XYZ file of C-alpha atoms in Angstrom:
420
model
C 2.816 12.832 9.839
C -0.538 11.355 10.471
C -1.555 10.566 13.920
C -4.926 8.699 13.510
C -7.695 9.174 16.040
C -8.922 6.426 18.127
C -11.667 4.451 16.364
C -14.940 3.787 18.127
C -14.087 0.063 18.385
C -10.864 0.760 20.317
C -11.436 -0.685 23.734
C -9.359 -2.512 26.226
C -9.692 -5.538 28.442
C -7.906 -6.238 31.751
C -4.576 -7.893 31.528
C -4.246 -11.511 32.537
C -2.400 -14.714 31.631
C -1.343 -14.477 28.113
C -1.021 -18.171 27.638
C -4.209 -19.859 26.439
C -5.257 -23.256 27.739
C -3.565 -25.975 25.725
C -5.198 -27.184 22.585
C -6.633 -30.565 22.350
C -3.685 -33.050 21.666
C -5.602 -34.592 18.757
C -5.698 -31.162 17.021
C -1.952 -30.671 17.373
C -1.332 -34.221 16.198
C -3.587 -33.572 13.205
C -1.716 -30.379 12.300
C 1.743 -32.034 12.737
C 0.788 -34.976 10.556
C -0.769 -32.707 7.905
C 2.398 -30.560 7.782
C 4.705 -33.520 7.660
C 2.708 -34.831 4.585
C 1.886 -31.664 2.774
C 4.455 -28.951 3.624
C 6.192 -28.162 0.235
C 10.034 -28.569 0.013
C 12.449 -25.704 -0.927
C 11.284 -23.576 -3.839
C 14.669 -22.105 -4.748
C 15.129 -22.019 -8.532
C 11.297 -22.205 -9.277
C 9.746 -19.359 -11.288
C 7.082 -17.167 -9.672
C 4.236 -18.878 -11.476
C 5.206 -22.244 -10.196
C 5.777 -20.989 -6.600
C 2.364 -19.382 -6.684
C 0.733 -22.642 -8.010
C 2.437 -24.646 -5.061
C 1.311 -22.042 -2.521
C -2.335 -22.122 -3.596
C -2.261 -25.951 -3.588
C -0.927 -26.034 -0.063
C -3.347 -23.375 1.130
C -6.286 -25.238 -0.302
C -5.177 -28.521 1.266
C -4.636 -26.870 4.683
C -8.104 -25.286 4.456
C -9.777 -28.501 3.456
C -7.966 -30.100 6.454
C -9.556 -27.532 8.983
C -6.244 -25.775 9.510
C -6.942 -22.394 7.985
C -9.129 -19.595 9.467
C -9.005 -21.639 12.741
C -10.585 -18.785 14.925
C -12.784 -17.303 12.009
C -16.494 -17.700 12.242
C -17.838 -20.867 10.769
C -20.645 -18.936 9.111
C -18.100 -17.477 6.724
C -15.920 -20.501 6.079
C -13.828 -20.444 9.290
C -13.252 -23.254 11.729
C -14.848 -21.505 14.721
C -12.102 -22.757 17.090
C -10.090 -21.011 19.737
C -6.809 -19.240 20.081
C -5.404 -22.418 21.746
C -5.823 -24.378 18.495
C -4.409 -21.420 16.486
C -1.356 -21.280 18.704
C -0.889 -25.128 18.448
C -0.939 -24.885 14.710
C 1.409 -21.889 14.631
C 3.911 -23.709 16.879
C 3.793 -26.785 14.540
C 3.964 -24.625 11.413
C 7.053 -22.762 12.638
C 9.073 -25.892 12.013
C 8.404 -25.515 8.274
C 9.047 -22.902 5.616
C 5.528 -22.618 4.401
C 4.604 -20.688 1.212
C 1.932 -18.527 2.954
C 3.402 -15.103 2.382
C 1.200 -14.362 -0.665
C -1.802 -14.829 1.585
C -0.714 -12.633 4.376
C -2.441 -9.451 3.331
C -5.773 -11.237 2.787
C -5.633 -13.190 5.954
C -4.127 -10.766 8.227
C -5.729 -7.379 6.980
C -8.428 -7.539 4.377
C -10.337 -10.606 5.640
C -10.507 -9.304 9.256
C -11.721 -5.883 8.107
C -14.419 -7.466 5.980
C -15.501 -9.466 8.962
C -15.601 -6.168 11.115
C -17.220 -3.848 8.563
C -18.494 -5.793 5.497
C -22.104 -6.705 4.723
C -23.336 -10.281 5.160
C -23.230 -10.624 1.412
C -19.599 -9.267 1.189
C -18.530 -11.799 3.879
C -20.314 -14.717 2.284
C -18.930 -13.886 -1.137
C -15.325 -13.023 -0.367
C -14.233 -14.702 2.860
C -14.351 -18.352 2.063
C -12.377 -18.212 -1.150
C -9.840 -15.807 0.648
C -9.289 -18.413 3.303
C -8.875 -21.364 0.825
C -6.434 -19.332 -1.245
C -8.608 -19.434 -4.321
C -8.600 -15.533 -4.381
C -5.643 -13.389 -3.282
C -6.004 -9.919 -1.906
C -3.901 -6.785 -1.664
C -4.134 -3.576 0.236
C -4.250 -0.293 -1.814
C -3.407 2.482 0.657
C 0.020 4.121 -0.015
C 0.451 6.866 -2.602
C 3.491 8.583 -4.026
C 2.506 11.999 -2.609
C 1.131 10.905 0.722
C 4.156 9.360 2.465
C 3.178 8.204 5.976
C 0.056 10.486 5.957
C -2.541 8.114 4.464
C -5.291 10.631 4.762
C -3.488 12.878 2.208
C -4.386 10.351 -0.562
C -5.480 11.769 -3.949
C -6.870 8.853 -5.721
C -10.432 9.845 -6.460
C -13.700 7.775 -6.735
C -16.660 9.743 -8.360
C -20.222 8.427 -8.330
C -21.634 7.861 -11.826
C -25.235 6.423 -11.625
C -25.036 3.078 -9.978
C -21.238 2.881 -10.231
C -18.094 4.520 -8.968
C -15.324 5.680 -11.324
C -11.833 5.571 -9.966
C -8.691 7.352 -11.100
C -5.349 7.568 -9.440
C -2.138 5.788 -8.453
C -1.021 3.604 -5.540
C 2.494 2.508 -4.582
C 4.324 -0.047 -2.461
C 1.489 -2.450 -2.863
C 2.649 -5.841 -1.632
C 1.605 -8.809 -3.884
C -0.564 -6.857 -6.229
C 0.919 -8.790 -9.162
C -0.835 -11.939 -7.728
C -4.037 -10.269 -6.363
C -7.496 -10.941 -7.574
C -9.064 -8.369 -5.335
C -7.833 -5.247 -3.422
C -9.019 -3.069 -0.488
C -8.879 0.456 -1.975
C -8.899 3.780 -0.159
C -10.183 6.573 -2.442
C -11.178 10.213 -1.988
C -15.008 10.536 -2.526
C -15.561 14.088 -1.104
C -12.771 16.748 -1.542
C -15.035 19.459 0.080
C -14.506 18.175 3.687
C -11.255 17.819 5.610
C -9.013 15.043 4.522
C -9.964 12.502 7.122
C -13.760 12.703 6.396
C -13.940 12.378 2.559
C -12.504 8.890 2.139
C -14.287 5.653 1.311
C -12.975 2.050 1.198
C -13.829 -0.136 -1.828
C -13.429 -3.654 -3.036
C -11.705 -3.699 -6.326
C -11.464 -6.561 -8.836
C -7.821 -6.332 -9.743
C -8.624 -7.838 -13.254
C -11.011 -4.923 -14.116
C -10.267 -2.856 -17.212
C -8.230 0.167 -16.350
C -6.188 -1.528 -13.534
C -2.396 -1.695 -14.278
C 0.205 -3.328 -11.972
C 3.912 -2.609 -12.308
C 6.404 -4.423 -10.080
C 8.991 -2.503 -8.169
C 12.395 -4.020 -7.461
C 13.865 -3.299 -3.943
C 17.459 -3.537 -2.503
C 17.135 -7.282 -2.022
C 17.005 -7.697 -5.706
C 13.448 -9.026 -5.475
C 10.183 -7.386 -6.458
C 7.653 -7.760 -3.649
C 6.008 -4.396 -4.204
C 4.141 -2.804 -7.076
C 2.871 0.447 -8.491
C -0.922 0.212 -9.255
C -2.635 2.585 -11.664
C -6.412 3.145 -11.936
C -7.700 4.704 -15.230
C -11.556 5.101 -15.211
C -11.952 1.894 -13.330
C -15.652 1.168 -12.614
C -16.854 -0.249 -9.387
C -20.417 -1.349 -8.515
C -22.212 0.585 -5.681
C -22.062 -2.425 -3.482
C -18.265 -2.427 -3.557
C -18.103 -0.036 -0.617
C -16.693 -1.444 2.663
C -18.430 0.152 5.584
C -19.986 3.617 4.797
C -19.453 6.171 2.023
C -17.258 8.709 3.716
C -16.350 6.295 6.485
C -13.085 5.242 4.848
C -10.870 6.651 7.625
C -12.484 4.435 10.307
C -12.191 1.433 7.886
C -8.525 2.429 7.341
C -7.868 2.564 11.078
C -9.544 -0.913 11.464
C -7.439 -2.427 8.785
C -4.245 -0.696 10.055
C -4.851 -2.143 13.424
C -5.126 -5.688 12.039
C -2.111 -4.977 9.815
C 0.072 -3.921 12.696
C -0.874 -7.060 14.654
C -0.365 -9.173 11.625
C 3.127 -7.656 10.891
C 4.219 -7.679 14.437
C 2.787 -11.083 15.249
C 4.202 -12.917 12.264
C 5.332 -16.367 13.237
C 9.107 -16.582 13.402
C 9.646 -19.517 10.938
C 12.254 -22.092 11.576
C 13.740 -21.254 8.376
C 14.073 -17.481 9.219
C 17.837 -16.858 9.406
C 17.229 -14.100 11.931
C 15.147 -16.267 14.344
C 16.775 -16.989 17.697
C 17.326 -20.664 17.092
C 19.121 -20.055 13.850
C 21.310 -17.349 15.339
C 22.310 -19.777 17.984
C 23.368 -22.288 15.162
C 25.160 -19.482 13.585
C 27.157 -18.831 16.728
C 28.091 -22.445 16.997
C 29.255 -22.609 13.402
C 31.431 -19.540 14.031
C 32.791 -20.892 17.310
C 31.288 -17.906 19.118
C 28.758 -19.778 21.297
C 30.923 -19.551 24.453
C 31.676 -15.784 23.992
C 29.907 -14.230 27.017
C 29.047 -11.057 24.926
C 27.414 -13.204 22.322
C 25.622 -15.231 24.886
C 24.294 -12.097 26.639
C 23.092 -10.733 23.296
C 21.343 -14.053 22.435
C 19.636 -14.246 25.780
C 18.299 -10.684 25.375
C 17.074 -11.628 21.855
C 15.283 -14.699 23.219
C 13.648 -12.634 25.876
C 12.254 -10.123 23.399
C 11.286 -12.784 20.947
C 9.401 -14.707 23.592
C 7.735 -11.559 25.089
C 6.422 -10.458 21.735
C 5.023 -13.848 21.093
C 3.127 -13.820 24.423
C 1.796 -10.359 23.780
C 0.524 -11.346 20.300
C -1.028 -14.466 21.917
C -2.940 -12.225 24.255
C -4.085 -9.969 21.363
C -5.260 -13.025 19.519
C -7.317 -14.287 22.568
C -8.927 -10.901 22.951
C -9.712 -10.778 19.286
C -11.365 -14.182 19.650
C -13.488 -12.731 22.408
C -14.510 -9.823 20.044
C -12.141 -7.123 21.307
C -10.278 -5.121 18.682
C -6.493 -4.825 19.120
C -6.975 -1.032 18.628
C -3.815 0.994 19.292
C -2.102 -1.941 20.848
C -1.502 -3.192 17.384
C 1.077 -0.446 17.145
C 2.970 -1.902 20.075
C 3.164 -5.325 18.332
C 4.268 -3.723 15.103
C 6.951 -1.498 16.676
C 8.164 -4.295 18.899
C 8.294 -6.699 15.837
C 10.389 -4.125 13.915
C 12.727 -3.496 16.709
C 13.111 -7.248 17.268
C 14.256 -7.591 13.709
C 16.899 -4.770 14.158
C 18.112 -6.424 17.355
C 18.518 -9.774 15.470
C 20.468 -8.049 12.707
C 22.819 -6.507 15.258
C 23.213 -9.958 16.936
C 24.056 -11.590 13.578
C 26.632 -8.803 12.944
C 28.261 -9.404 16.351
C 28.450 -13.155 15.596
C 29.614 -13.200 12.036
C 31.078 -9.707 11.432
C 32.278 -9.002 7.803
C 31.417 -12.590 6.794
C 27.824 -11.473 6.487
C 28.734 -9.307 3.468
C 30.264 -12.114 1.187
C 29.864 -15.778 0.591
C 30.624 -18.502 -1.877
C 28.442 -18.821 -4.945
C 25.705 -21.295 -4.284
C 25.668 -20.854 -0.549
C 21.768 -20.461 -0.329
C 21.825 -20.047 3.564
C 24.150 -17.106 3.262
C 22.182 -15.550 0.540
C 18.991 -15.950 2.572
C 20.677 -14.175 5.472
C 21.760 -11.291 3.246
C 18.176 -10.998 1.910
C 16.749 -10.970 5.428
C 19.238 -8.341 6.562
C 18.544 -6.172 3.483
C 14.788 -6.529 4.101
C 14.895 -5.362 7.665
C 14.654 -1.614 7.013
C 11.307 -2.213 5.393
C 10.039 -3.475 8.830
C 10.351 0.090 10.228
C 8.225 1.472 7.308
C 5.534 -1.149 6.324
C 2.240 -0.608 7.972
C 3.262 2.850 9.120
C 6.777 3.996 10.262
C 8.089 3.538 13.796
C 7.591 7.203 14.304
C 3.933 6.899 13.433
C 3.565 3.940 15.882
C 5.157 5.921 18.651
C 2.862 8.813 18.086
C -0.205 6.378 18.237
C 1.072 4.713 21.408
C 1.775 8.114 23.023
C -1.487 9.718 22.148
C -3.996 6.866 22.384
C -2.505 4.648 25.044
C -0.369 6.914 27.208
C -2.701 10.033 26.869
C -0.022 12.408 25.760
C -0.932 15.584 23.874
C -1.759 15.209 20.174
C 0.798 16.336 17.563
C -0.204 19.721 15.982
C -2.093 19.380 12.647
C -2.651 22.676 10.974
C -4.706 20.992 8.168
C -7.066 19.076 10.145
C -10.174 21.292 9.709
C -9.294 22.455 6.270
C -11.301 21.100 3.251
C -9.099 18.872 1.211
C -9.753 20.825 -1.918
C -7.971 23.740 -0.393
C -4.772 21.810 0.480
C -1.694 21.558 -1.677
C -0.356 17.965 -1.996
C -2.775 17.110 0.794
C -0.907 18.777 3.654
C -0.267 22.422 2.748
C -2.886 25.127 2.291
C -3.101 26.365 -1.298
C -1.654 30.044 -1.532
């Protein structure tokens, strides 16, 4: 199991009031009016292509209205506003079921990493269309043989003149079937220990040699993909950060990813959100049950605490402070919050959660949400990985033993065992 080291940018600020000053009422009113006019209606029954078209149209309209990239730098297409405006927009957006999921990887992970480590030319080229939804991004980290140990990746990138040639396979890649670009981790030097010989690249997902194959999960949907690279050629300026500096780039992106996953806004349409579980209890005549009430109160407290913690991280990010290892707290707390919500739903509805009348869309969405909950404990690094990071980097506990840490990758078997 990987236990990433602390990146150089991992620093902390003193704690304080997690609630930002209120946004200008005019901004909130503008957001509310925009959402009332432009939020798409239900998209059940629409095929994937039509849903994507609607999502891109909404994202572009929101961007043009000044409601996307609210705290991102104006130099690269953002609005240059504060966390208060972002929070105001999030609170208004939570009342709608917006089609923003396909942009989550770009907005929450790839874009922030480009801002941290990319060149001026990369930021100017890629960030504005990413924000507007004109170009969709995916993250190409996980591999079949690496598990939670990202540093054991075996996809190779070999320098050939002014280009890099990539061969290998990635898996569990969210949204790759829609992506125009990806942030790829590849091994560029097998003669050094596994954490040192990695580089991050920008990949055009429409390049010759890139193959995307959707994977269907237990919800019956296909949000993930396998991605194959067969002699894919990348220009020299596709490197994000430094050649051989991919592990630092990975830690940077994983930090953003964990904040993004843990800090996802609980939409009003989320069947596992507190408000909707209260409605479920009322419909089931369980709202006066003291055990149910106690469980709902506990859920509300956790949901609110996580929201405030993420507000604090966002405020600090606005001030230039990386979330660092505290992103693992957000990610772990978000995963545990979902499990707590599933347990509460089970307490309220019992066996009724397992069957419903055909055409009951609300019941089906609840089933999909419950079946998707186990993924929350894996995506972005398992709960065990997050606990290791919190223990080692925030609490100062001893590091987990790693027998392969100083062994050249070429001498390892499947990345983690020394070749006999």
